[in-house]
Coordinates of N, CA and C in Angstrom, one line a residue:
M1 N 0.8 -1.2 0.0 CA 0.0 0.0 0.0 C 0.9 1.2 0.0
H2 N 0.6 2.2 -0.8 CA 1.3 3.5 -0.9 C 1.1 4.3 0.3
V3 N 2.1 5.2 0.6 CA 2.0 6.1 1.7 C 0.7 6.9 1.7
E4 N 0.3 7.4 0.6 CA -1.0 8.2 0.5 C -2.2 7.4 0.9
Q5 N -2.3 6.1 0.5 CA -3.4 5.3 0.9 C -3.3 4.9 2.4
K6 N -2.1 4.7 2.9 CA -1.9 4.5 4.4 C -2.5 5.6 5.2
L7 N -2.1 6.8 4.7 CA -2.6 8.0 5.4 C -4.1 8.2 5.4
Y8 N -4.6 7.9 4.2 CA -6.1 8.0 4.0 C -6.8 7.0 5.0
H9 N -6.3 5.8 5.0 CA -7.0 4.8 5.9 C -6.8 5.2 7.4
A10 N -5.6 5.7 7.8 CA -5.4 6.1 9.2 C -6.3 7.2 9.5
A11 N -6.5 8.2 8.7 CA -7.4 9.3 9.0 C -8.8 8.9 9.1
I12 N -9.3 8.1 8.1 CA -10.7 7.8 8.1 C -11.0 6.8 9.3
N13 N -10.1 6.0 9.6 CA -10.3 5.1 10.8 C -10.4 5.9 12.1
L14 N -9.6 7.0 12.2 CA -9.6 7.8 13.4 C -11.0 8.6 13.4
V15 N -11.4 9.1 12.3 CA -12.8 9.7 12.3 C -13.8 8.8 12.7
R16 N -13.8 7.6 12.2 CA -14.9 6.6 12.5 C -14.8 6.2 14.0
S17 N -13.7 6.1 14.6 CA -13.6 5.8 16.0 C -13.9 7.0 16.9
R18 N -13.4 8.1 16.6 CA -13.5 9.3 17.4 C -14.9 10.0 17.3
Y19 N -15.4 9.9 16.1 CA -16.7 10.6 15.8 C -17.6 9.5 15.1
P20 N -18.2 8.6 15.9 CA -19.0 7.5 15.3 C -20.3 8.1 14.6
S21 N -20.7 9.2 15.0 CA -21.9 9.8 14.4 C -21.7 11.3 14.2
G22 N -22.4 11.9 13.2 CA -22.2 13.3 13.0 C -21.0 13.7 12.3
W23 N -20.6 15.0 12.3 CA -19.4 15.5 11.7 C -18.2 14.8 12.2
G24 N -17.2 14.7 11.4 CA -15.9 14.2 11.9 C -14.8 14.6 10.9
G25 N -13.6 14.8 11.5 CA -12.4 15.2 10.7 C -11.2 14.7 11.4
A26 N -10.2 14.4 10.6 CA -8.9 13.9 11.2 C -7.8 14.2 10.2
A27 N -6.6 14.3 10.7 CA -5.4 14.4 9.9 C -4.5 13.2 10.1
A28 N -3.7 12.9 9.1 CA -2.7 11.9 9.2 C -1.4 12.4 8.5
M29 N -0.3 12.2 9.1 CA 1.0 12.7 8.6 C 2.0 11.6 8.6
Y30 N 2.8 11.6 7.6 CA 3.9 10.6 7.5 C 5.2 11.2 7.7
T31 N 6.0 10.6 8.5 CA 7.4 11.1 8.8 C 8.4 10.4 8.0
E32 N 9.6 11.0 8.0 CA 10.7 10.5 7.3 C 11.1 9.1 7.7
N33 N 10.8 8.7 8.9 CA 11.2 7.4 9.4 C 10.0 6.4 9.3
G34 N 8.9 6.8 8.5 CA 7.8 5.9 8.3 C 6.7 5.8 9.3
Q35 N 6.8 6.7 10.3 CA 5.7 6.8 11.3 C 4.5 7.6 10.8
I36 N 3.3 7.1 11.2 CA 2.1 7.9 10.9 C 1.6 8.5 12.2
L37 N 1.5 9.9 12.1 CA 1.0 10.6 13.3 C -0.4 11.1 12.9
T38 N -1.4 11.0 13.8 CA -2.7 11.5 13.6 C -3.2 12.5 14.6
S39 N -4.2 13.2 14.2 CA -4.7 14.2 15.1 C -6.2 14.6 14.7
V40 N -6.8 15.3 15.7 CA -8.2 15.8 15.4 C -8.1 17.3 16.0
S41 N -9.1 18.1 15.6 CA -9.1 19.4 16.2 C -9.8 19.3 17.6
P42 N -9.3 20.1 18.5 CA -9.9 20.0 19.9 C -11.3 20.6 19.9
D43 N -12.2 20.0 20.7 CA -13.5 20.6 21.0 C -13.3 21.8 21.9
V44 N -13.8 22.9 21.6 CA -13.6 24.1 22.4 C -14.9 24.8 22.7
I45 N -15.0 25.6 23.7 CA -16.2 26.4 24.0 C -16.2 27.7 23.3
N46 N -15.0 28.3 23.2 CA -14.9 29.6 22.5 C -14.3 29.4 21.1
A47 N -15.1 29.7 20.1 CA -14.6 29.5 18.7 C -13.3 30.1 18.4
S48 N -13.0 31.2 19.1 CA -11.7 31.9 18.7 C -10.5 31.1 19.2
T49 N -10.7 30.0 19.9 CA -9.5 29.2 20.4 C -9.4 27.9 19.6
E50 N -10.1 27.8 18.5 CA -10.1 26.6 17.7 C -8.7 26.4 17.0
L51 N -8.3 25.2 16.8 CA -7.1 24.9 16.0 C -7.4 24.0 14.9
C52 N -6.6 24.0 13.8 CA -6.8 23.2 12.7 C -6.6 21.7 13.0
I53 N -7.2 20.9 12.3 CA -7.2 19.4 12.5 C -5.7 18.9 12.5
E54 N -4.9 19.5 11.6 CA -3.5 19.0 11.5 C -2.6 19.4 12.6
T55 N -2.9 20.4 13.4 CA -2.0 21.0 14.4 C -1.4 19.9 15.3
G56 N -2.2 19.0 15.8 CA -1.7 18.0 16.8 C -0.6 17.2 16.2
A57 N -0.8 16.7 15.0 CA 0.2 15.8 14.3 C 1.5 16.6 14.0
I58 N 1.3 17.9 13.7 CA 2.5 18.8 13.4 C 3.3 19.0 14.7
L59 N 2.6 19.2 15.8 CA 3.3 19.4 17.1 C 3.9 18.1 17.5
E60 N 3.3 17.0 17.3 CA 3.9 15.7 17.6 C 5.2 15.5 16.9
A61 N 5.2 15.8 15.6 CA 6.4 15.7 14.8 C 7.5 16.5 15.4
H62 N 7.2 17.8 15.8 CA 8.2 18.6 16.4 C 8.7 18.0 17.7
K63 N 7.8 17.5 18.5 CA 8.2 16.8 19.8 C 9.1 15.7 19.5
L64 N 8.8 14.9 18.5 CA 9.7 13.7 18.2 C 10.9 14.1 17.4
N65 N 11.0 15.3 16.9 CA 12.1 15.8 16.1 C 12.1 15.0 14.8
K66 N 11.0 14.8 14.2 CA 10.9 14.1 12.9 C 10.4 14.9 11.8
K67 N 10.9 14.8 10.6 CA 10.4 15.5 9.4 C 9.2 14.9 8.9
I68 N 8.2 15.8 8.6 CA 7.0 15.3 8.0 C 7.2 15.4 6.5
T69 N 6.8 14.3 5.8 CA 7.0 14.2 4.4 C 5.7 14.3 3.6
H70 N 4.6 13.8 4.3 CA 3.2 13.8 3.7 C 2.2 14.2 4.7
S71 N 1.2 15.0 4.3 CA 0.1 15.4 5.2 C -1.2 15.2 4.5
L72 N -2.2 14.8 5.3 CA -3.6 14.6 4.8 C -4.6 15.0 5.8
C73 N -5.6 15.7 5.4 CA -6.7 16.1 6.2 C -8.0 15.6 5.6
V74 N -8.9 14.9 6.3 CA -10.2 14.5 5.7 C -11.3 14.9 6.7
V75 N -12.4 15.1 6.1 CA -13.7 15.4 6.9 C -14.8 14.7 6.3
R76 N -15.9 14.6 7.1 CA -17.2 14.1 6.5 C -18.2 14.9 7.2
D77 N -19.3 15.1 6.5 CA -20.4 15.9 7.1 C -21.2 15.1 8.2
D78 N -21.4 13.8 8.0 CA -22.0 13.0 9.0 C -21.6 11.5 8.7
E79 N -22.1 10.6 9.5 CA -21.6 9.2 9.3 C -22.1 8.5 8.0
N80 N -23.0 9.2 7.3 CA -23.5 8.6 6.0 C -22.9 9.3 4.8
S81 N -22.0 10.3 5.1 CA -21.4 11.1 4.0 C -20.1 10.5 3.6
K82 N -19.7 10.8 2.3 CA -18.4 10.5 1.8 C -17.4 11.4 2.5
F83 N -16.2 10.9 2.5 CA -15.1 11.7 3.1 C -14.6 12.7 2.0
K84 N -14.2 13.9 2.5 CA -13.6 14.9 1.6 C -12.2 15.2 2.0
V85 N -11.3 15.3 1.1 CA -10.0 15.7 1.4 C -9.9 17.3 1.3
L86 N -9.3 17.8 2.4 CA -9.2 19.3 2.4 C -7.7 19.7 2.2
T87 N -7.5 20.5 1.3 CA -6.2 21.1 1.1 C -5.8 21.9 2.3
P88 N -4.6 21.8 2.8 CA -4.2 22.5 4.0 C -4.5 24.0 3.8
C89 N -5.0 24.6 4.9 CA -5.3 26.1 4.9 C -3.9 26.8 4.8
G90 N -3.9 28.1 4.6 CA -2.7 28.8 4.5 C -1.8 28.7 5.8
V91 N -2.4 28.7 6.9 CA -1.7 28.6 8.2 C -1.0 27.2 8.3
C92 N -1.7 26.2 7.9 CA -1.1 24.8 8.0 C 0.0 24.7 6.9
Q93 N -0.2 25.3 5.8 CA 0.9 25.3 4.8 C 2.1 25.9 5.3
E94 N 1.9 27.0 6.1 CA 3.1 27.7 6.7 C 3.7 26.7 7.7
R95 N 2.9 26.1 8.5 CA 3.4 25.1 9.5 C 4.2 24.0 8.8
L96 N 3.7 23.5 7.7 CA 4.3 22.4 7.0 C 5.6 22.8 6.3
Y97 N 5.7 24.1 5.9 CA 6.8 24.6 5.2 C 8.1 24.5 6.0
Y98 N 7.9 24.4 7.3 CA 9.1 24.2 8.2 C 10.0 23.1 7.7
W99 N 9.4 22.0 7.1 CA 10.1 20.9 6.6 C 10.5 21.0 5.1
G100 N 10.2 22.1 4.5 CA 10.6 22.3 3.1 C 9.4 22.3 2.2
S101 N 9.7 22.8 1.0 CA 8.6 23.0 -0.1 C 8.3 21.6 -0.7
D102 N 9.1 20.6 -0.4 CA 8.8 19.3 -1.0 C 7.9 18.4 -0.2
V103 N 7.4 18.9 0.9 CA 6.4 18.2 1.7 C 5.1 18.0 0.8
K104 N 4.6 16.8 0.8 CA 3.4 16.6 -0.1 C 2.2 16.6 0.8
A105 N 1.1 17.3 0.3 CA -0.1 17.4 1.0 C -1.3 16.9 0.1
G106 N -2.2 16.2 0.8 CA -3.5 15.9 0.1 C -4.2 17.1 -0.3
I107 N -4.8 17.2 -1.5 CA -5.5 18.3 -1.9 C -6.9 18.0 -2.3
T108 N -7.8 19.0 -2.3 CA -9.2 18.8 -2.8 C -9.0 18.8 -4.3
S109 N -9.5 17.7 -4.9 CA -9.4 17.6 -6.4 C -10.8 17.5 -7.0
E110 N -10.9 18.1 -8.2 CA -12.1 18.1 -8.9 C -12.6 16.7 -9.3
D111 N -11.7 15.8 -9.5 CA -12.1 14.4 -9.9 C -12.3 13.5 -8.7
K112 N -12.1 14.0 -7.5 CA -12.4 13.3 -6.2 C -11.4 12.2 -6.0
N113 N -10.3 12.1 -6.8 CA -9.3 11.1 -6.6 C -8.4 11.6 -5.4
L114 N -7.7 10.6 -4.8 CA -6.8 11.0 -3.7 C -5.5 11.5 -4.4
T115 N -5.3 12.8 -4.3 CA -4.3 13.5 -5.0 C -3.4 14.3 -4.0
F116 N -2.1 14.2 -4.2 CA -1.1 14.9 -3.4 C -0.3 15.8 -4.2
K117 N 0.1 16.9 -3.7 CA 0.9 17.9 -4.4 C 2.0 18.4 -3.4
T118 N 3.1 18.8 -3.9 CA 4.1 19.4 -3.0 C 3.6 20.8 -2.6
L119 N 4.1 21.3 -1.5 CA 3.8 22.7 -1.1 C 4.2 23.6 -2.2
E120 N 5.3 23.3 -2.9 CA 5.8 24.1 -4.0 C 4.7 24.2 -5.1
E121 N 4.1 23.1 -5.4 CA 3.0 23.1 -6.4 C 1.7 23.8 -5.9
I122 N 1.4 23.7 -4.6 CA 0.3 24.3 -4.0 C 0.4 25.8 -4.0
Q123 N 1.6 26.3 -3.6 CA 1.9 27.7 -3.4 C 3.2 28.1 -4.2
P124 N 3.1 28.2 -5.5 CA 4.4 28.4 -6.3 C 5.0 29.8 -6.1
Y125 N 4.3 30.7 -5.4 CA 4.9 32.0 -5.2 C 5.1 32.3 -3.7
H126 N 5.4 31.2 -3.0 CA 5.5 31.3 -1.5 C 6.6 32.4 -1.2
W127 N 6.4 33.0 -0.1 CA 7.4 34.1 0.4 C 8.8 33.6 0.5
T128 N 9.0 32.3 0.8 CA 10.3 31.8 1.0 C 11.2 31.9 -0.3
K129 N 10.6 32.1 -1.4 CA 11.3 32.3 -2.7 C 12.3 33.5 -2.6
A130 N 12.0 34.4 -1.7 CA 12.8 35.6 -1.5 C 14.2 35.4 -0.8
Y131 N 14.3 34.1 -0.3 CA 15.5 33.8 0.5 C 16.3 32.6 -0.1
D132 N 17.5 32.5 0.3 CA 18.4 31.4 -0.1 C 17.9 30.1 0.6
E133 N 17.4 29.1 -0.2 CA 16.8 27.9 0.4 C 17.8 27.2 1.4
E134 N 19.1 27.2 1.1 CA 20.0 26.5 2.0 C 20.1 27.2 3.3
K135 N 20.0 28.5 3.4 CA 20.1 29.2 4.6 C 18.7 29.1 5.4
L136 N 17.6 29.1 4.6 CA 16.3 29.1 5.2 C 16.0 27.8 5.9
Y137 N 16.4 26.7 5.3 CA 16.1 25.4 5.9 C 17.3 24.8 6.6
A138 N 18.3 25.6 6.9 CA 19.5 25.0 7.6 C 19.1 24.7 9.0
E139 N 19.7 23.6 9.5 CA 19.3 23.2 10.9 C 20.4 23.6 11.8

């Protein structure tokens, strides 16, 4: 099974277990050492404190000091709905850019196929183009 399919199955399995009915969303990310990290958005009382679905997995990668190579976010409207892939929002794209423009992210596609693009493809005019890539991503 390809990385993309593994992430899709990990994300939908998390949605099904965490949100057995109603709306549900989950993220799954693949690290350079083959680990899959998953997350959901926290339930909050005050909407201004919400976080993206991907945030937990991104933070986990930072905690483990592992590079994310692939990211996927899926949602469904209710338990009878099909899953939708959401392209990372601008904030999550910025968070993922930490690991470079070659990180692949699942995108919303017109043909409804599971499609991944690099951050470079998603945002070809990203602000990091103004800087020397070697210095920008130096550890």
